[in-house]
Coordinates of C-alpha atoms in Angstrom, one line a residue:
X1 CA 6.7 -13.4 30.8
X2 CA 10.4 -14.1 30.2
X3 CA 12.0 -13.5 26.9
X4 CA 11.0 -17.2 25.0
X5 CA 13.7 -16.2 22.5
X6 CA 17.4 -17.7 23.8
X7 CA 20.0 -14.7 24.5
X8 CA 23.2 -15.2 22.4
X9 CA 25.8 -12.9 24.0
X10 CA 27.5 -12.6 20.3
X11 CA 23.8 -11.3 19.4
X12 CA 22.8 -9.3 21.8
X13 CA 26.2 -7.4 22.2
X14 CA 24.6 -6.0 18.9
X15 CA 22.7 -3.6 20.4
X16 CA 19.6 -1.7 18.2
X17 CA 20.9 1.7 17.0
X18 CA 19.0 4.7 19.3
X19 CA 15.6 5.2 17.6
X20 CA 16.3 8.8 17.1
X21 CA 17.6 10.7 13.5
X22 CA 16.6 11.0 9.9
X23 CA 17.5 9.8 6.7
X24 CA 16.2 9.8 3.6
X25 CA 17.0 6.7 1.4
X26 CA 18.7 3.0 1.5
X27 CA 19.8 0.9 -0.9
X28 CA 18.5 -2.6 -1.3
X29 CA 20.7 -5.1 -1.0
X30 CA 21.1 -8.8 0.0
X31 CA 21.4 -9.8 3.6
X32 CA 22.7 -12.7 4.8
X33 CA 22.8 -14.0 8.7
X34 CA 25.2 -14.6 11.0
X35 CA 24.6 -18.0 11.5
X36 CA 24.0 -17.8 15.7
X37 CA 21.0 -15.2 14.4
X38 CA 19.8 -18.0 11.7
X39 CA 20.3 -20.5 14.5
X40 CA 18.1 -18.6 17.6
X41 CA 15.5 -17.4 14.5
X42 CA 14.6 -21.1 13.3
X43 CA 14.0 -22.0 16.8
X44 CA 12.2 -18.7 18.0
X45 CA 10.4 -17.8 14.7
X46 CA 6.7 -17.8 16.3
X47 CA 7.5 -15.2 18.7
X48 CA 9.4 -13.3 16.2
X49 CA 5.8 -13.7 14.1
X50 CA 4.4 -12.3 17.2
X51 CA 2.9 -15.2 19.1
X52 CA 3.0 -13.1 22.5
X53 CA 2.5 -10.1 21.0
X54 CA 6.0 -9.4 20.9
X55 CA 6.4 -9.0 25.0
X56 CA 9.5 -8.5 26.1
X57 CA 10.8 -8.0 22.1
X58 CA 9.5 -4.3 21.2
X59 CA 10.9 -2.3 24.4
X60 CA 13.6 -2.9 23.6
X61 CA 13.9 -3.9 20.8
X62 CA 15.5 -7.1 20.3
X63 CA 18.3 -7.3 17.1
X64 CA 16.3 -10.7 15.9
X65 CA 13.0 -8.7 15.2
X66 CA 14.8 -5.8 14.2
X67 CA 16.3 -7.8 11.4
X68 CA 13.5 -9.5 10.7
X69 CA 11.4 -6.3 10.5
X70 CA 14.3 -5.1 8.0
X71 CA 13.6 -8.1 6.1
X72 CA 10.3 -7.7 5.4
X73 CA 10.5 -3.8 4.6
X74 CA 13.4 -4.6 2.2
X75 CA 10.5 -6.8 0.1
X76 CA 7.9 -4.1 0.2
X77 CA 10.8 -1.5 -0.8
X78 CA 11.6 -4.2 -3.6
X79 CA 7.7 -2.7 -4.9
X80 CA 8.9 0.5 -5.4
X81 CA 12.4 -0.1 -7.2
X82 CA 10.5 -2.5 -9.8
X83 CA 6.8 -0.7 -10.5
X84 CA 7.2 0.7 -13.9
X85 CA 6.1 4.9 -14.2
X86 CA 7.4 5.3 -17.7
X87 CA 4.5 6.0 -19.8
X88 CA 6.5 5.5 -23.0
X89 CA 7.4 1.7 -21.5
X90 CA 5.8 -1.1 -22.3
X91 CA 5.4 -2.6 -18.6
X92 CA 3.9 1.2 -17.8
X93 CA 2.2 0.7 -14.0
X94 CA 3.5 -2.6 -14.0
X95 CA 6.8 -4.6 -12.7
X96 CA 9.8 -4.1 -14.8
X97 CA 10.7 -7.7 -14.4
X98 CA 9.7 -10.9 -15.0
X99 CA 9.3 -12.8 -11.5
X100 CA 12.2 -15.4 -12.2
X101 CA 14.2 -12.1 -12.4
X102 CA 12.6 -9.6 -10.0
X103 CA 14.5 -9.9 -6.4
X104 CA 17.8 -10.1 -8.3
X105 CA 16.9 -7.6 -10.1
X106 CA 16.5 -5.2 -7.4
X107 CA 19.4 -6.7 -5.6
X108 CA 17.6 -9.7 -3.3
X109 CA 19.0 -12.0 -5.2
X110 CA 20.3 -14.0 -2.1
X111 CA 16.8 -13.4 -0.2
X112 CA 16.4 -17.0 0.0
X113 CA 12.7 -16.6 -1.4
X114 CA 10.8 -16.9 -5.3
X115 CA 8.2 -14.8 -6.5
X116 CA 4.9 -17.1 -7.2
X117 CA 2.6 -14.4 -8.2
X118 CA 2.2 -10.5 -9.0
X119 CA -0.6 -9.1 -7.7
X120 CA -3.0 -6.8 -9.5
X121 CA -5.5 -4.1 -7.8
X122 CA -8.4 -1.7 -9.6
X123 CA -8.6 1.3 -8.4
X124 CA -12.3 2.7 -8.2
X125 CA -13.7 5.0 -10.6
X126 CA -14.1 8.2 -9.1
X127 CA -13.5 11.7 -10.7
X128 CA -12.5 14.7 -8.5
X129 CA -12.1 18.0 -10.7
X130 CA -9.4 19.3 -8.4
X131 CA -7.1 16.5 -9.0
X132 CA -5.1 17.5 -12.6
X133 CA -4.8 14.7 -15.0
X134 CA -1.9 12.8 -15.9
X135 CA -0.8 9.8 -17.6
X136 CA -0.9 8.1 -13.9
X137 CA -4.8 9.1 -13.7
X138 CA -6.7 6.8 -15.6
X139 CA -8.9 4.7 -12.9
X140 CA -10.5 1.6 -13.8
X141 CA -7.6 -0.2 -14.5
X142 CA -5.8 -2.7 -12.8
X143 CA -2.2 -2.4 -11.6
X144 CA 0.5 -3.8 -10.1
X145 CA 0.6 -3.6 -6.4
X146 CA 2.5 -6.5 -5.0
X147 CA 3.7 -10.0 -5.0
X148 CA 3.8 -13.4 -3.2
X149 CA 6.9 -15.2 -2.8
X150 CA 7.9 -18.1 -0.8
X151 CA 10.8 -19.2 0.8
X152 CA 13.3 -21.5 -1.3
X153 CA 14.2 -25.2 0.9
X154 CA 17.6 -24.0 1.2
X155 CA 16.0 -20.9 3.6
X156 CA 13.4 -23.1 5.1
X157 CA 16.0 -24.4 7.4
X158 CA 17.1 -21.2 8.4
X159 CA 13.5 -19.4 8.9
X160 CA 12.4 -22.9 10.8
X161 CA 9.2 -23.1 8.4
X162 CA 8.1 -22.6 5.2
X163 CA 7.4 -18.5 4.7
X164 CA 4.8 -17.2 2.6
X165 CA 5.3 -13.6 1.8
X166 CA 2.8 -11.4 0.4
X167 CA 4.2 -7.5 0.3
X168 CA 2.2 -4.7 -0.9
X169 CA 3.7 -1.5 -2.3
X170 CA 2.0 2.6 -1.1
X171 CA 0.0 4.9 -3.0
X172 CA 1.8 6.1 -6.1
X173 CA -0.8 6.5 -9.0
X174 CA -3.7 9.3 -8.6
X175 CA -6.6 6.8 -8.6
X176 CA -4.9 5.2 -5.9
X177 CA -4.5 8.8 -3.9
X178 CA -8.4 9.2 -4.7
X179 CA -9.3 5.5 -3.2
X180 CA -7.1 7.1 0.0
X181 CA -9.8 9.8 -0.2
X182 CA -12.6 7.9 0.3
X183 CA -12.8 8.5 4.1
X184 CA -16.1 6.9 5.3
X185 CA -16.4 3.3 7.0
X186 CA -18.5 0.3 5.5
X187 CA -18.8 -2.6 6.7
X188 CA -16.2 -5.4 5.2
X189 CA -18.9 -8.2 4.5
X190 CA -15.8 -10.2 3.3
X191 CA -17.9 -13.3 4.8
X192 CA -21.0 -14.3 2.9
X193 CA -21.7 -16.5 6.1
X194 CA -21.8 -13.8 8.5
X195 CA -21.3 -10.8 7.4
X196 CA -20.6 -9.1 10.5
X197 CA -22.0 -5.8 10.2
X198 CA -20.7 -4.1 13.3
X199 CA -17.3 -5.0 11.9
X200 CA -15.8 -2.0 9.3
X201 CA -13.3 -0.6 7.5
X202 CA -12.3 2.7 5.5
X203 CA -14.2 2.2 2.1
X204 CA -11.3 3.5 -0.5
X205 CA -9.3 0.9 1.4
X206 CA -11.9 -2.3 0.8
X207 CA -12.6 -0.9 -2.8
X208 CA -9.2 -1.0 -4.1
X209 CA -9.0 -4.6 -1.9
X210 CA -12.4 -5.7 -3.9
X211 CA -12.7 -4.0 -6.7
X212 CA -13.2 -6.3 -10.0
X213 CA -12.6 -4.6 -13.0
X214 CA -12.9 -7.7 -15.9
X215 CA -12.5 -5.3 -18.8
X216 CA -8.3 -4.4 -17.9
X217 CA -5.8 -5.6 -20.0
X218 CA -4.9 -8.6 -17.2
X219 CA -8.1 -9.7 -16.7
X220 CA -7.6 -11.4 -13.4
X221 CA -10.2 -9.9 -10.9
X222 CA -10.1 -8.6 -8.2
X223 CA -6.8 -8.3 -6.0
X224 CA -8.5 -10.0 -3.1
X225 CA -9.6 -13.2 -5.3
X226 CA -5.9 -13.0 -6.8
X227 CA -4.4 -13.5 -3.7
X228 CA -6.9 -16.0 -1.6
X229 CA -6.5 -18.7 -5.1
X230 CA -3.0 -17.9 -4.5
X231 CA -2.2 -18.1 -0.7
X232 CA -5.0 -21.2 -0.9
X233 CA -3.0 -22.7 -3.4
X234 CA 0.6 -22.4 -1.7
X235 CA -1.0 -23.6 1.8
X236 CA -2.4 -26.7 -0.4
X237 CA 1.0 -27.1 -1.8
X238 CA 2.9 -26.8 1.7
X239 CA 0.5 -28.6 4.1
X240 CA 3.2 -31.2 5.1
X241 CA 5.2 -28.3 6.3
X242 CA 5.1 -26.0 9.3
X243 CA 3.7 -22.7 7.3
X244 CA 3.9 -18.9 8.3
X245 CA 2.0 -16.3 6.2
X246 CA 3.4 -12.9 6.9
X247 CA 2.1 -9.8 5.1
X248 CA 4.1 -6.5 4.7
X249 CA 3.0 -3.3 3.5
X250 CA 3.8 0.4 3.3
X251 CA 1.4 3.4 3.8
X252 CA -1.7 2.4 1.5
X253 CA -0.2 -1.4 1.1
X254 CA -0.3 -1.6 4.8
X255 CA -3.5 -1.0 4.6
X256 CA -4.2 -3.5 2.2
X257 CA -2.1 -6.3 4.0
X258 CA -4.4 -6.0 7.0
X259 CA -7.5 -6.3 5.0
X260 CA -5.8 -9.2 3.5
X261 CA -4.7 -10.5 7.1
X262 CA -8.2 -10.3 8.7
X263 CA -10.0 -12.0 5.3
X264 CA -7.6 -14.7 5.6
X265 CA -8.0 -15.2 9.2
X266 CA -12.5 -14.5 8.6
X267 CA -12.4 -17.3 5.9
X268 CA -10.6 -20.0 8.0
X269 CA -7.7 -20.2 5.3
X270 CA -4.9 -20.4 7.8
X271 CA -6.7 -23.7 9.7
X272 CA -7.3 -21.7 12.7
X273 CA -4.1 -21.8 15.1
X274 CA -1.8 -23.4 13.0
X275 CA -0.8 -20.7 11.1
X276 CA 0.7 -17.6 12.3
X277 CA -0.8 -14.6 10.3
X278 CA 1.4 -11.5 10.7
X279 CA 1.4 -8.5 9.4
X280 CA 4.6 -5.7 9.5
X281 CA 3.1 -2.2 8.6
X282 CA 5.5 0.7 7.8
X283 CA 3.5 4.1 8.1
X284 CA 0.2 2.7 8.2
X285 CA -3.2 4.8 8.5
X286 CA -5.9 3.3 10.6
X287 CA -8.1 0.9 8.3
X288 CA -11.0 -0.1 10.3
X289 CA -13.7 1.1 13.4
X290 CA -13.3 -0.5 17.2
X291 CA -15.4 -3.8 15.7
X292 CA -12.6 -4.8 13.2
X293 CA -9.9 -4.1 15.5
X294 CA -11.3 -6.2 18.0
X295 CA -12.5 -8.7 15.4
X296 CA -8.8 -9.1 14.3
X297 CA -7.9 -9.5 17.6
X298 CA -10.1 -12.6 18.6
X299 CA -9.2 -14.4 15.4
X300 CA -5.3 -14.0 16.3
X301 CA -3.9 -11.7 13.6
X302 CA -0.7 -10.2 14.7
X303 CA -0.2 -7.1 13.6
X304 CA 3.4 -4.9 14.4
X305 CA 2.9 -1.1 13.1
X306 CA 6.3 0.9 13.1
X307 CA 5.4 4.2 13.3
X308 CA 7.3 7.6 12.8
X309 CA 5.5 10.3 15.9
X310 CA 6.0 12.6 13.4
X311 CA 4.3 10.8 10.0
X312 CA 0.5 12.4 9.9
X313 CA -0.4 9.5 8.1
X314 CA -0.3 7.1 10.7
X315 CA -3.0 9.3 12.6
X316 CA -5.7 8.9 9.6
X317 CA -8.2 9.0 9.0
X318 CA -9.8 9.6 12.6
X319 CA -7.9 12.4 13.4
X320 CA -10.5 13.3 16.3
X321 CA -12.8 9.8 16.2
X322 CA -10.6 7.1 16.7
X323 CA -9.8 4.6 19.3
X324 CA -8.9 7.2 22.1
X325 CA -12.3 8.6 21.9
X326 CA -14.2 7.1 23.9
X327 CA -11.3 7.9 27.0
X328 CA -13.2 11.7 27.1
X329 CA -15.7 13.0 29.7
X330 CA -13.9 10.1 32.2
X331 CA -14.6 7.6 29.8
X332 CA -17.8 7.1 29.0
X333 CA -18.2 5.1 26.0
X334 CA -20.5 7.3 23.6
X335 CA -23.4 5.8 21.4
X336 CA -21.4 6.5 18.2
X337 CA -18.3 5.0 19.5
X338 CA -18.8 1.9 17.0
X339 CA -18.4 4.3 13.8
X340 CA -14.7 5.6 15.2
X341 CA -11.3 4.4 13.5
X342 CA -8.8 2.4 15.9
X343 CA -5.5 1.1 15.2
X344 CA -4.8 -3.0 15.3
X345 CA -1.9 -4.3 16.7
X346 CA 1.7 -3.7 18.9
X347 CA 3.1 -0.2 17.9
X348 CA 6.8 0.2 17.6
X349 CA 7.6 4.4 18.0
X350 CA 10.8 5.3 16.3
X351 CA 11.6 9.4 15.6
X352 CA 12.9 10.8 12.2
X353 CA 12.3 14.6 10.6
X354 CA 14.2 17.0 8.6
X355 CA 13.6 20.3 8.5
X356 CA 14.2 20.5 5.0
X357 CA 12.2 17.7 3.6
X358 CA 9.4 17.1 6.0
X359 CA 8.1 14.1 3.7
X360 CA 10.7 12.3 4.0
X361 CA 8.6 11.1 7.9
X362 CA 6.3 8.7 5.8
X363 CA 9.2 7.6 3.4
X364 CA 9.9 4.4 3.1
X365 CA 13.3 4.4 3.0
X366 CA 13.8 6.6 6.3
X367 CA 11.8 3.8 8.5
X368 CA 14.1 1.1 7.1
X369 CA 17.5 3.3 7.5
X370 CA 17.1 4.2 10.4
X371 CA 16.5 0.6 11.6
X372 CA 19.6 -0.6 10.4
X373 CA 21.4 1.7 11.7
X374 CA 22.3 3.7 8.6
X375 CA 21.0 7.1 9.2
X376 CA 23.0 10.1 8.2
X377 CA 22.6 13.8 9.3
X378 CA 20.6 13.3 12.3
X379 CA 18.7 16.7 13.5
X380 CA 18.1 17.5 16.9
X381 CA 14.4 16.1 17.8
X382 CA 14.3 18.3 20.7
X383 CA 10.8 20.5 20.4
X384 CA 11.8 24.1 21.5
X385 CA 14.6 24.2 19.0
X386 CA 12.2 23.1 16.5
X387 CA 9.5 25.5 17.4
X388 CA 12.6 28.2 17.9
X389 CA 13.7 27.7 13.9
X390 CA 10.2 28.1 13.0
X391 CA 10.1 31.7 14.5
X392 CA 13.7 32.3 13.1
X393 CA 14.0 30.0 9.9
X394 CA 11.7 32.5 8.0
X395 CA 11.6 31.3 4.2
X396 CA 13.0 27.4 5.4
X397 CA 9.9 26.9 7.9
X398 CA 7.7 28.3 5.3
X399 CA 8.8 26.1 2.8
X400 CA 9.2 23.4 5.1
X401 CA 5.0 23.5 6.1
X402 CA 4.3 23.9 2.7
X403 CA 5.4 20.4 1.9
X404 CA 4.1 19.1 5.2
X405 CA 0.7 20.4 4.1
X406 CA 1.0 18.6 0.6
X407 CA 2.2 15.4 2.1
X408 CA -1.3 15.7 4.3
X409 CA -3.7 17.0 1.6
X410 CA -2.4 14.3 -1.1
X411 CA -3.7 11.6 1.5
X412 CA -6.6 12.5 2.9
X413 CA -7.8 16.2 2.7

């Protein structure tokens, strides 16, 4: 199919940076559009949402989605700058800012979008002995995860519809890490109609998406009824208008946003083919078995997951069980096949690692500076040097494993 997108030569003579280097932060800042980009996105938005599946947009990659997918990862990084860890702080696990302030605040103040809601999510109560306490470890207790926001009129025109943008930050508290440890599938039941049984997901995941914990300090309920009054109440609001619902998440909030995607999509809420439902994942672990990937997939949830090869996160859980399984023994489909994890969506590969701080291939900041172009102190990604300076790097290499090993065993051990 040919690219649906017109081809500025101005734009396209801005050719994506190789997706090859490392780097380990980027500052947030406001973006504004040339205005032959704003012009080609307001009349291509819907394949920029993914209408095709993004054929013809991922290999290559074309500079409209790559701006757009810096867009959206700039709002989840927003999360990060404005969740409060201070215990001795009076906003301690929540925003920092009140949402009038909050995108200027963290330096998208010309965004062209307006925070409606924070978001709120309880962690389940689980205690694990081998985790050490801190003040970050008390479960049971809702806390900020994320936000909705919605385009201003002024940036209607340039998006070519109304945008409603829910962003959900990663795993930072130690309940959270122990929801991520919860490792089993369930089925999502987020239906009462038809529950769907064959259709499930990773349990921590759906516990910290339904989890209702009345007796916190906000006293709002569950993250998932927080944000279906919301996203209800902004379609309500907006149902004059041509309306896109996109969802963006890191790591854990990933996770989150494609629960999210699939229970909007399940319920009917985005009056079935009217409303693009797309989610960007950065770092994303698998979240469901082969029945909610394929469930998502009928109901028309676009999903675009930009993966590091080298982030381990992105391979879990189902290291071994999971969507290329049932390709063994000349691919015969096994019995159990139903109970492995598979990944939704259009994977876009990029390729970052230092030797010095392994983590750094499931930060953040590293996905997003290297797709702008911004990435500083590239290493050579070629594997026999690599595998060389492990033989010769002695005390570096050693160090270098041990981190890996943490970043693994803090996820899912």
């Amino acid at each position: 199919m040919p690219n649906p997108i017109p081809n500025s030569p101005t734009l396209l003579s801005d050719s994506p940076p190789p997706l090859k280097s490392s780097n380990l932060s980027f500052p947030i800042s406001s973006r504004s559009r040339a205005s032959s980009s704003a012009s080609q996105l307001a009349a291509g938005w819907r394949e920029i949402q993914g209408l095709n599946n993004w054929e013809n947009l991922v290999e290559p990659l074309h500079p409209l989605l790559r701006d757009e997918i810096v867009r959206y990862g700039e709002f989840v990084a927003a999360c990060y700058e404005a969740f409060d860890l201070d215990p001795g702080s009076r906003r301690y696990l929540n925003c920092k800012y009140g949402k009038s302030s909050m995108l200027e605040s963290v330096g998208l103040a010309e965004s062209g979008y307006e925070v409606t809601k924070y978001i709120y999510a309880t962690a389940p109560d689980i205690s694990l002995p081998t985790i050490q306490a801190s003040p970050c470890s008390s479960a049971a207790e809702a806390r900020w995860i994320g936000y909705v926001a919605t385009s201003s009129d002024t940036e209607v025109a340039t998006l070519g519809r109304r945008d409603i943008v829910i962003t959900f930050r990663g795993t930072v508290t130690n309940p959270e890490w122990m929801a991520n440890l919860m490792s089993s599938l369930t089925p999502a039941r987020l239906d009462p109609h038809d529950p769907r049984p064959e259709v499930k997901v990773e349990e921590g995941f759906l516990s910290l998406y339904t989890s209702d914990e009345r007796s916190d300090k906000f006293g709002l309920g569950s993250c998932r009824c927080q944000l279906l009054s919301e996203i209800s109440r902004l379609i309500n609001k907006h149902r004059d208008e041509e309306v896109s619902i996109t969802i963006a998440g890191h790591s854990m909030g990933s996770s989150l946003g494609l629960l999210l995607a699939y229970d909007i999509a399940e319920l009917g809420f985005n009056a079935p083919g009217k409303i693009p439902v797309t989610v960007f994942s950065f770092g994303g672990p698998r979240v469901g078995n082969t029945g909610f990937k394929e469930r998502c997939e009928e109901l028309g949830v676009r999903v675009l997951r930009v993966v590091n090869v080298n982030d381990p996160i992105t391979k879990m859980p189902g290291v071994v069980f999971n969507e290329n399984f049932k390709r063994f023994r000349g691919g015969f489909e096994f019995p159990w096949s139903c109970s492995c994890y598979a990944h939704v969506g259009v994977e876009l590969l990029v390729d970052f690692f230092k030797m010095h701080n392994p983590s750094c291939v499931h930060d953040l900041g590293s996905y997003i500076g290297l797709l702008r172009g911004q990435m500083k102190n590239p290493e050579s990604p070629n594997l026999v040097d690599r595998a060389k300076g492990f033989f010769d790097g002695g005390g570096e290499w050693r160090e270098a494993a041990v981190n890996m090993f943490n970043l693994v065993r803090s996820q899912w051990t």
